[in-house]
Amino acid sequence: MLSYRHSFHAGNPADILKHLVLSQVLEYMTRKETGFDYIDTHSGAGFFELDSADAQKTQEYLDGIAKLWDYQGDSAALRDYVQLIKSFNGDTLSFYPGSPKIAEHHLRRQDKGWFFELHPKDLALLQQNMQGKKSLRVRGEDGFKGLLALVPPASKRAVVLMDPPYEIKTDYQQAATMIVKAHKRFAAGTYMIWYPVVSRSRIDLLEQTLIDSGMRNIQLFELATEQDTEQHGMTASGMIVINPPWTLKKSLDEVLPELVKHLSKASGFYRSEQLVPE
């Protein structure tokens, strides 16, 4: 249950979609002076060296961030994302920040960050990567349960990223169940679920569970690098956002065609949908 390590996948197309959405949401949250809580339920190591043995074994970043390194296209949100990744590097692409480091980039003194990780090696790396700020707390605990212990937050403002490894099929439904439970405790929070498309039927069920939950204002953003298949592993990934910033869909409507253009095969596609209205 603890075999998954994100170091093999850092900087791939799924990361680009996930972290671009995350960055857009956090940037919006910081427009108000009032502090907020950021909760990352499955944090991973937080920061990755792309010349490491893990990253070089798969080289998935070559099909992701490396293809966007010189991006100068029309999407301002995509240009901002690339500049964010460049801020962690020198002249060449050597490092890729995970969601904890992207969050740290946005979080201010008045904000709090909560980062959960169970894999012992990644937990040690996460503690090392996130040390130095009292407002950032790393916990070697189950992030599903950890989320419920933190809502409602004292700040009355929260952003949640749920990004389980999906090593077991039940992760899909557990992610939906925990988000629904957290939402019942704190309906004003912004909740994000990242998901991989390996079997489309599981995503259909995940979507329907959230639609049937009674939650309002749910958006879905998906990037497919090729058409759906049951034989070749992950072909797409997506982010479902509950209570998104009002600016988010407009940005993603501009970003997603660019990502398909630069990262997908001819059979690739994107989805940008309002699953449930406000």
mmCIF file of C-alpha atoms in Angstrom:
data_model
loop_
_atom_site.group_PDB
_atom_site.id
_atom_site.type_symbol
_atom_site.label_atom_id
_atom_site.label_comp_id
_atom_site.label_asym_id
_atom_site.label_seq_id
_atom_site.Cartn_x
_atom_site.Cartn_y
_atom_site.Cartn_z
ATOM 1 C CA MET A 1 0.000 0.000 0.000
ATOM 2 C CA LEU A 2 3.029 2.292 0.302
ATOM 3 C CA SER A 3 4.880 1.454 -2.910
ATOM 4 C CA TYR A 4 3.855 4.519 -4.940
ATOM 5 C CA ARG A 5 6.469 7.260 -5.220
ATOM 6 C CA HIS A 6 5.854 10.364 -7.283
ATOM 7 C CA SER A 7 9.544 10.811 -8.086
ATOM 8 C CA PHE A 8 9.044 8.528 -11.110
ATOM 9 C CA HIS A 9 6.357 10.828 -12.525
ATOM 10 C CA ALA A 10 7.443 14.360 -11.569
ATOM 11 C CA GLY A 11 6.814 16.985 -14.218
ATOM 12 C CA ASN A 12 4.627 14.856 -16.467
ATOM 13 C CA PRO A 13 1.445 16.181 -18.152
ATOM 14 C CA ALA A 14 -0.697 15.172 -15.161
ATOM 15 C CA ASP A 15 1.506 17.273 -12.878
ATOM 16 C CA ILE A 16 1.186 20.253 -15.183
ATOM 17 C CA LEU A 17 -2.611 20.243 -15.032
ATOM 18 C CA LYS A 18 -2.706 19.580 -11.290
ATOM 19 C CA HIS A 19 -0.180 22.221 -10.330
ATOM 20 C CA LEU A 20 -1.467 24.849 -12.726
ATOM 21 C CA VAL A 21 -4.964 24.534 -11.234
ATOM 22 C CA LEU A 22 -3.513 24.532 -7.711
ATOM 23 C CA SER A 23 -1.463 27.648 -8.413
ATOM 24 C CA GLN A 24 -4.452 29.449 -9.910
ATOM 25 C CA VAL A 25 -6.587 28.669 -6.856
ATOM 26 C CA LEU A 26 -3.925 29.705 -4.349
ATOM 27 C CA GLU A 27 -3.163 32.928 -6.210
ATOM 28 C CA TYR A 28 -6.837 33.813 -6.037
ATOM 29 C CA MET A 29 -7.004 33.039 -2.306
ATOM 30 C CA THR A 30 -4.130 35.409 -1.570
ATOM 31 C CA ARG A 31 -5.996 38.354 -3.116
ATOM 32 C CA LYS A 32 -7.684 38.777 0.270
ATOM 33 C CA GLU A 33 -5.508 39.794 3.195
ATOM 34 C CA THR A 34 -7.253 37.328 5.508
ATOM 35 C CA GLY A 35 -5.273 34.162 6.138
ATOM 36 C CA PHE A 36 -6.402 30.692 5.094
ATOM 37 C CA ASP A 37 -5.508 27.030 5.653
ATOM 38 C CA TYR A 38 -4.054 24.875 2.884
ATOM 39 C CA ILE A 39 -4.446 21.119 3.408
ATOM 40 C CA ASP A 40 -2.506 18.677 1.205
ATOM 41 C CA THR A 41 -3.709 15.152 2.027
ATOM 42 C CA HIS A 42 -1.136 13.152 0.018
ATOM 43 C CA SER A 43 1.931 15.356 -0.254
ATOM 44 C CA GLY A 44 4.750 13.133 -1.474
ATOM 45 C CA ALA A 45 8.345 14.328 -1.124
ATOM 46 C CA GLY A 46 7.491 17.862 -2.239
ATOM 47 C CA PHE A 47 10.488 18.547 -4.489
ATOM 48 C CA PHE A 48 12.220 16.488 -7.181
ATOM 49 C CA GLU A 49 15.612 16.378 -8.874
ATOM 50 C CA LEU A 50 15.047 15.465 -12.505
ATOM 51 C CA ASP A 51 18.496 13.940 -12.880
ATOM 52 C CA SER A 52 17.762 11.458 -10.066
ATOM 53 C CA ALA A 53 17.658 7.733 -10.805
ATOM 54 C CA ASP A 54 13.872 7.629 -10.326
ATOM 55 C CA ALA A 55 13.108 10.503 -12.694
ATOM 56 C CA GLN A 56 15.617 9.292 -15.273
ATOM 57 C CA LYS A 57 14.159 5.785 -15.246
ATOM 58 C CA THR A 58 10.869 6.973 -16.720
ATOM 59 C CA GLN A 59 11.773 10.479 -18.000
ATOM 60 C CA GLU A 60 8.098 11.438 -17.959
ATOM 61 C CA TYR A 61 9.053 15.096 -17.547
ATOM 62 C CA LEU A 62 10.297 15.065 -21.150
ATOM 63 C CA ASP A 63 6.676 14.667 -22.262
ATOM 64 C CA GLY A 64 5.544 17.348 -19.823
ATOM 65 C CA ILE A 65 7.331 20.378 -18.415
ATOM 66 C CA ALA A 66 10.283 20.046 -20.825
ATOM 67 C CA LYS A 67 7.941 20.638 -23.785
ATOM 68 C CA LEU A 68 6.655 23.853 -22.203
ATOM 69 C CA TRP A 69 9.978 25.249 -21.020
ATOM 70 C CA ASP A 70 10.112 27.863 -23.789
ATOM 71 C CA TYR A 71 6.358 28.491 -23.952
ATOM 72 C CA GLN A 72 5.467 32.000 -25.135
ATOM 73 C CA GLY A 73 1.888 31.379 -26.267
ATOM 74 C CA ASP A 74 -1.352 33.239 -25.677
ATOM 75 C CA SER A 75 -2.365 31.721 -22.331
ATOM 76 C CA ALA A 76 -1.315 34.027 -19.480
ATOM 77 C CA ALA A 77 -2.059 31.328 -16.901
ATOM 78 C CA LEU A 78 0.218 28.864 -18.686
ATOM 79 C CA ARG A 79 2.981 31.453 -19.018
ATOM 80 C CA ASP A 80 2.671 32.170 -15.272
ATOM 81 C CA TYR A 81 2.903 28.453 -14.471
ATOM 82 C CA VAL A 82 6.066 28.028 -16.551
ATOM 83 C CA GLN A 83 7.631 31.054 -14.856
ATOM 84 C CA LEU A 84 6.763 29.539 -11.474
ATOM 85 C CA ILE A 85 8.590 26.316 -12.365
ATOM 86 C CA LYS A 86 11.530 28.329 -13.714
ATOM 87 C CA SER A 87 11.795 30.118 -10.356
ATOM 88 C CA PHE A 88 12.930 26.792 -8.866
ATOM 89 C CA ASN A 89 15.603 26.339 -11.548
ATOM 90 C CA GLY A 90 18.538 28.083 -13.143
ATOM 91 C CA ASP A 91 18.896 28.441 -16.905
ATOM 92 C CA THR A 92 18.113 24.768 -17.516
ATOM 93 C CA LEU A 93 15.383 22.440 -16.284
ATOM 94 C CA SER A 94 16.812 20.487 -13.349
ATOM 95 C CA PHE A 95 14.141 20.499 -10.629
ATOM 96 C CA TYR A 96 10.401 20.144 -10.389
ATOM 97 C CA PRO A 97 8.357 21.303 -7.364
ATOM 98 C CA GLY A 98 5.570 19.108 -6.033
ATOM 99 C CA SER A 99 2.365 20.535 -4.644
ATOM 100 C CA PRO A 100 3.903 21.325 -1.202
ATOM 101 C CA LYS A 101 6.581 23.581 -2.690
ATOM 102 C CA ILE A 102 4.100 25.223 -5.047
ATOM 103 C CA ALA A 103 1.876 25.884 -2.035
ATOM 104 C CA GLU A 104 4.813 27.244 -0.049
ATOM 105 C CA HIS A 105 5.497 29.668 -2.905
ATOM 106 C CA HIS A 106 2.011 31.154 -2.504
ATOM 107 C CA LEU A 107 1.408 30.897 1.241
ATOM 108 C CA ARG A 108 1.999 34.012 3.318
ATOM 109 C CA ARG A 109 2.853 34.558 6.968
ATOM 110 C CA GLN A 110 -0.830 34.670 7.925
ATOM 111 C CA ASP A 111 -1.614 31.377 6.129
ATOM 112 C CA LYS A 112 -1.130 27.818 7.410
ATOM 113 C CA GLY A 113 -0.049 24.752 5.475
ATOM 114 C CA TRP A 114 -0.817 21.156 6.493
ATOM 115 C CA PHE A 115 0.999 18.366 4.640
ATOM 116 C CA PHE A 116 0.292 14.649 5.111
ATOM 117 C CA GLU A 117 2.425 11.751 3.875
ATOM 118 C CA LEU A 118 2.636 8.076 4.928
ATOM 119 C CA HIS A 119 5.509 6.718 2.792
ATOM 120 C CA PRO A 120 8.476 6.714 5.224
ATOM 121 C CA LYS A 121 11.127 7.802 2.703
ATOM 122 C CA ASP A 122 8.945 10.495 1.180
ATOM 123 C CA LEU A 123 7.901 11.672 4.632
ATOM 124 C CA ALA A 124 11.551 12.200 5.591
ATOM 125 C CA LEU A 125 12.187 14.095 2.350
ATOM 126 C CA LEU A 126 9.032 16.160 2.840
ATOM 127 C CA GLN A 127 10.091 17.131 6.357
ATOM 128 C CA GLN A 128 13.466 18.187 4.986
ATOM 129 C CA ASN A 129 11.961 20.130 2.066
ATOM 130 C CA MET A 130 9.388 21.984 4.173
ATOM 131 C CA GLN A 131 11.453 22.844 7.236
ATOM 132 C CA GLY A 132 12.099 26.375 8.372
ATOM 133 C CA LYS A 133 8.601 27.847 8.533
ATOM 134 C CA LYS A 134 6.487 27.458 11.652
ATOM 135 C CA SER A 135 3.312 27.989 9.631
ATOM 136 C CA LEU A 136 3.971 24.791 7.624
ATOM 137 C CA ARG A 137 3.243 21.512 9.397
ATOM 138 C CA VAL A 138 4.208 18.061 8.113
ATOM 139 C CA ARG A 139 2.435 15.019 9.526
ATOM 140 C CA GLY A 140 3.170 11.341 8.985
ATOM 141 C CA GLU A 141 -0.500 10.439 9.153
ATOM 142 C CA ASP A 142 -3.364 9.257 6.952
ATOM 143 C CA GLY A 143 -4.369 12.340 4.979
ATOM 144 C CA PHE A 144 -7.957 11.175 4.509
ATOM 145 C CA LYS A 145 -8.504 11.189 8.273
ATOM 146 C CA GLY A 146 -6.236 14.173 8.789
ATOM 147 C CA LEU A 147 -8.460 16.334 6.588
ATOM 148 C CA LEU A 148 -11.544 15.666 8.709
ATOM 149 C CA ALA A 149 -9.655 16.661 11.847
ATOM 150 C CA LEU A 150 -8.817 20.073 10.363
ATOM 151 C CA VAL A 151 -12.223 21.235 9.153
ATOM 152 C CA PRO A 152 -13.743 23.611 9.869
ATOM 153 C CA PRO A 153 -10.524 25.642 10.203
ATOM 154 C CA ALA A 154 -10.187 28.504 12.662
ATOM 155 C CA SER A 155 -9.432 30.813 9.726
ATOM 156 C CA LYS A 156 -12.838 30.063 8.154
ATOM 157 C CA ARG A 157 -11.059 29.871 4.787
ATOM 158 C CA ALA A 158 -9.513 26.706 3.339
ATOM 159 C CA VAL A 159 -8.121 25.098 0.201
ATOM 160 C CA VAL A 160 -7.845 21.302 0.092
ATOM 161 C CA LEU A 161 -5.909 19.188 -2.413
ATOM 162 C CA MET A 162 -6.669 15.461 -2.348
ATOM 163 C CA ASP A 163 -4.218 13.559 -4.524
ATOM 164 C CA PRO A 164 -4.119 9.887 -3.427
ATOM 165 C CA PRO A 165 -1.898 7.413 -5.301
ATOM 166 C CA TYR A 166 -4.865 5.313 -6.480
ATOM 167 C CA GLU A 167 -2.824 2.165 -5.956
ATOM 168 C CA ILE A 168 -6.029 0.478 -4.855
ATOM 169 C CA LYS A 169 -9.352 0.865 -6.655
ATOM 170 C CA THR A 170 -11.165 1.954 -3.499
ATOM 171 C CA ASP A 171 -9.130 5.202 -3.461
ATOM 172 C CA TYR A 172 -11.518 6.672 -6.050
ATOM 173 C CA GLN A 173 -14.575 6.274 -3.884
ATOM 174 C CA GLN A 174 -12.734 7.040 -0.655
ATOM 175 C CA ALA A 175 -11.560 10.339 -2.112
ATOM 176 C CA ALA A 176 -15.132 11.258 -3.016
ATOM 177 C CA THR A 177 -16.493 10.112 0.343
ATOM 178 C CA MET A 178 -13.944 12.090 2.365
ATOM 179 C CA ILE A 179 -14.464 15.261 0.345
ATOM 180 C CA VAL A 180 -18.228 14.992 0.862
ATOM 181 C CA LYS A 181 -17.711 14.488 4.615
ATOM 182 C CA ALA A 182 -15.335 17.450 4.822
ATOM 183 C CA HIS A 183 -17.750 19.605 2.836
ATOM 184 C CA LYS A 184 -20.555 18.782 5.275
ATOM 185 C CA ARG A 185 -18.347 20.070 8.087
ATOM 186 C CA PHE A 186 -17.140 23.113 6.161
ATOM 187 C CA ALA A 187 -19.170 23.952 3.064
ATOM 188 C CA ALA A 188 -17.278 27.179 2.274
ATOM 189 C CA GLY A 189 -13.933 25.519 1.504
ATOM 190 C CA THR A 190 -12.420 25.028 -1.943
ATOM 191 C CA TYR A 191 -11.845 21.303 -2.507
ATOM 192 C CA MET A 192 -9.763 19.779 -5.302
ATOM 193 C CA ILE A 193 -9.548 16.102 -6.238
ATOM 194 C CA TRP A 194 -6.898 14.984 -8.718
ATOM 195 C CA TYR A 195 -7.626 11.727 -10.549
ATOM 196 C CA PRO A 196 -5.927 9.521 -13.171
ATOM 197 C CA VAL A 197 -7.905 8.052 -16.058
ATOM 198 C CA VAL A 198 -6.945 4.401 -16.265
ATOM 199 C CA SER A 199 -10.491 3.058 -16.478
ATOM 200 C CA ARG A 200 -13.122 5.555 -17.631
ATOM 201 C CA SER A 201 -15.866 3.723 -15.736
ATOM 202 C CA ARG A 202 -14.197 4.576 -12.410
ATOM 203 C CA ILE A 203 -14.122 8.259 -13.316
ATOM 204 C CA ASP A 204 -17.761 8.152 -14.366
ATOM 205 C CA LEU A 205 -18.622 6.719 -10.942
ATOM 206 C CA LEU A 206 -16.465 9.309 -9.163
ATOM 207 C CA GLU A 207 -18.207 12.133 -11.019
ATOM 208 C CA GLN A 208 -21.666 10.727 -10.341
ATOM 209 C CA THR A 209 -20.931 10.297 -6.631
ATOM 210 C CA LEU A 210 -20.004 13.967 -6.369
ATOM 211 C CA ILE A 211 -22.970 15.079 -8.494
ATOM 212 C CA ASP A 212 -25.345 13.065 -6.301
ATOM 213 C CA SER A 213 -23.808 14.364 -3.056
ATOM 214 C CA GLY A 214 -25.796 17.587 -2.981
ATOM 215 C CA MET A 215 -22.696 19.766 -3.212
ATOM 216 C CA ARG A 216 -23.031 22.786 -5.495
ATOM 217 C CA ASN A 217 -20.625 24.551 -7.852
ATOM 218 C CA ILE A 218 -18.469 21.664 -9.073
ATOM 219 C CA GLN A 219 -16.146 22.050 -12.071
ATOM 220 C CA LEU A 220 -14.053 19.438 -13.886
ATOM 221 C CA PHE A 221 -10.889 19.963 -15.932
ATOM 222 C CA GLU A 222 -9.260 17.057 -17.759
ATOM 223 C CA LEU A 223 -6.264 16.650 -20.056
ATOM 224 C CA ALA A 224 -5.985 13.504 -22.180
ATOM 225 C CA THR A 225 -2.705 12.940 -23.977
ATOM 226 C CA GLU A 226 -4.361 10.162 -26.007
ATOM 227 C CA GLN A 227 -7.743 8.515 -26.394
ATOM 228 C CA ASP A 228 -9.164 6.325 -23.617
ATOM 229 C CA THR A 229 -7.915 2.743 -23.550
ATOM 230 C CA GLU A 230 -8.105 -0.150 -21.118
ATOM 231 C CA GLN A 231 -4.706 -1.536 -22.136
ATOM 232 C CA HIS A 232 -2.053 1.176 -21.784
ATOM 233 C CA GLY A 233 -2.297 2.601 -18.274
ATOM 234 C CA MET A 234 -3.054 6.256 -17.625
ATOM 235 C CA THR A 235 -4.184 8.132 -20.728
ATOM 236 C CA ALA A 236 -5.548 11.250 -19.029
ATOM 237 C CA SER A 237 -5.866 12.989 -15.691
ATOM 238 C CA GLY A 238 -8.160 15.576 -14.252
ATOM 239 C CA MET A 239 -8.968 17.966 -11.452
ATOM 240 C CA ILE A 240 -12.429 18.261 -9.931
ATOM 241 C CA VAL A 241 -12.875 21.526 -8.031
ATOM 242 C CA ILE A 242 -15.697 22.280 -5.605
ATOM 243 C CA ASN A 243 -16.257 25.987 -4.904
ATOM 244 C CA PRO A 244 -13.685 27.124 -7.490
ATOM 245 C CA PRO A 245 -12.622 30.749 -7.882
ATOM 246 C CA TRP A 246 -14.896 32.500 -10.364
ATOM 247 C CA THR A 247 -11.826 33.139 -12.514
ATOM 248 C CA LEU A 248 -10.743 29.507 -12.812
ATOM 249 C CA LYS A 249 -12.846 28.181 -15.670
ATOM 250 C CA LYS A 250 -12.026 31.104 -17.957
ATOM 251 C CA SER A 251 -8.307 30.498 -17.375
ATOM 252 C CA LEU A 252 -8.580 26.759 -17.972
ATOM 253 C CA ASP A 253 -10.650 27.274 -21.106
ATOM 254 C CA GLU A 254 -7.592 29.087 -22.462
ATOM 255 C CA VAL A 255 -4.988 26.724 -20.984
ATOM 256 C CA LEU A 256 -6.385 23.321 -21.930
ATOM 257 C CA PRO A 257 -6.339 23.747 -25.743
ATOM 258 C CA GLU A 258 -2.711 24.849 -25.428
ATOM 259 C CA LEU A 259 -1.843 21.789 -23.330
ATOM 260 C CA VAL A 260 -3.473 19.481 -25.875
ATOM 261 C CA LYS A 261 -1.566 21.240 -28.653
ATOM 262 C CA HIS A 262 1.823 20.907 -26.955
ATOM 263 C CA LEU A 263 1.531 17.683 -24.933
ATOM 264 C CA SER A 264 -1.031 15.360 -26.538
ATOM 265 C CA LYS A 265 -1.039 12.931 -29.414
ATOM 266 C CA ALA A 266 -3.443 13.477 -32.308
ATOM 267 C CA SER A 267 -6.127 11.536 -30.402
ATOM 268 C CA GLY A 268 -5.762 13.708 -27.275
ATOM 269 C CA PHE A 269 -8.538 15.923 -25.975
ATOM 270 C CA TYR A 270 -9.622 18.038 -23.037
ATOM 271 C CA ARG A 271 -12.717 18.564 -20.892
ATOM 272 C CA SER A 272 -13.757 21.770 -19.150
ATOM 273 C CA GLU A 273 -17.172 21.305 -17.593
ATOM 274 C CA GLN A 274 -19.464 22.713 -14.944
ATOM 275 C CA LEU A 275 -20.633 19.428 -13.431
ATOM 276 C CA VAL A 276 -22.977 21.065 -10.920
ATOM 277 C CA PRO A 277 -24.087 24.712 -11.064
ATOM 278 C CA GLU A 278 -23.748 27.161 -8.193
#
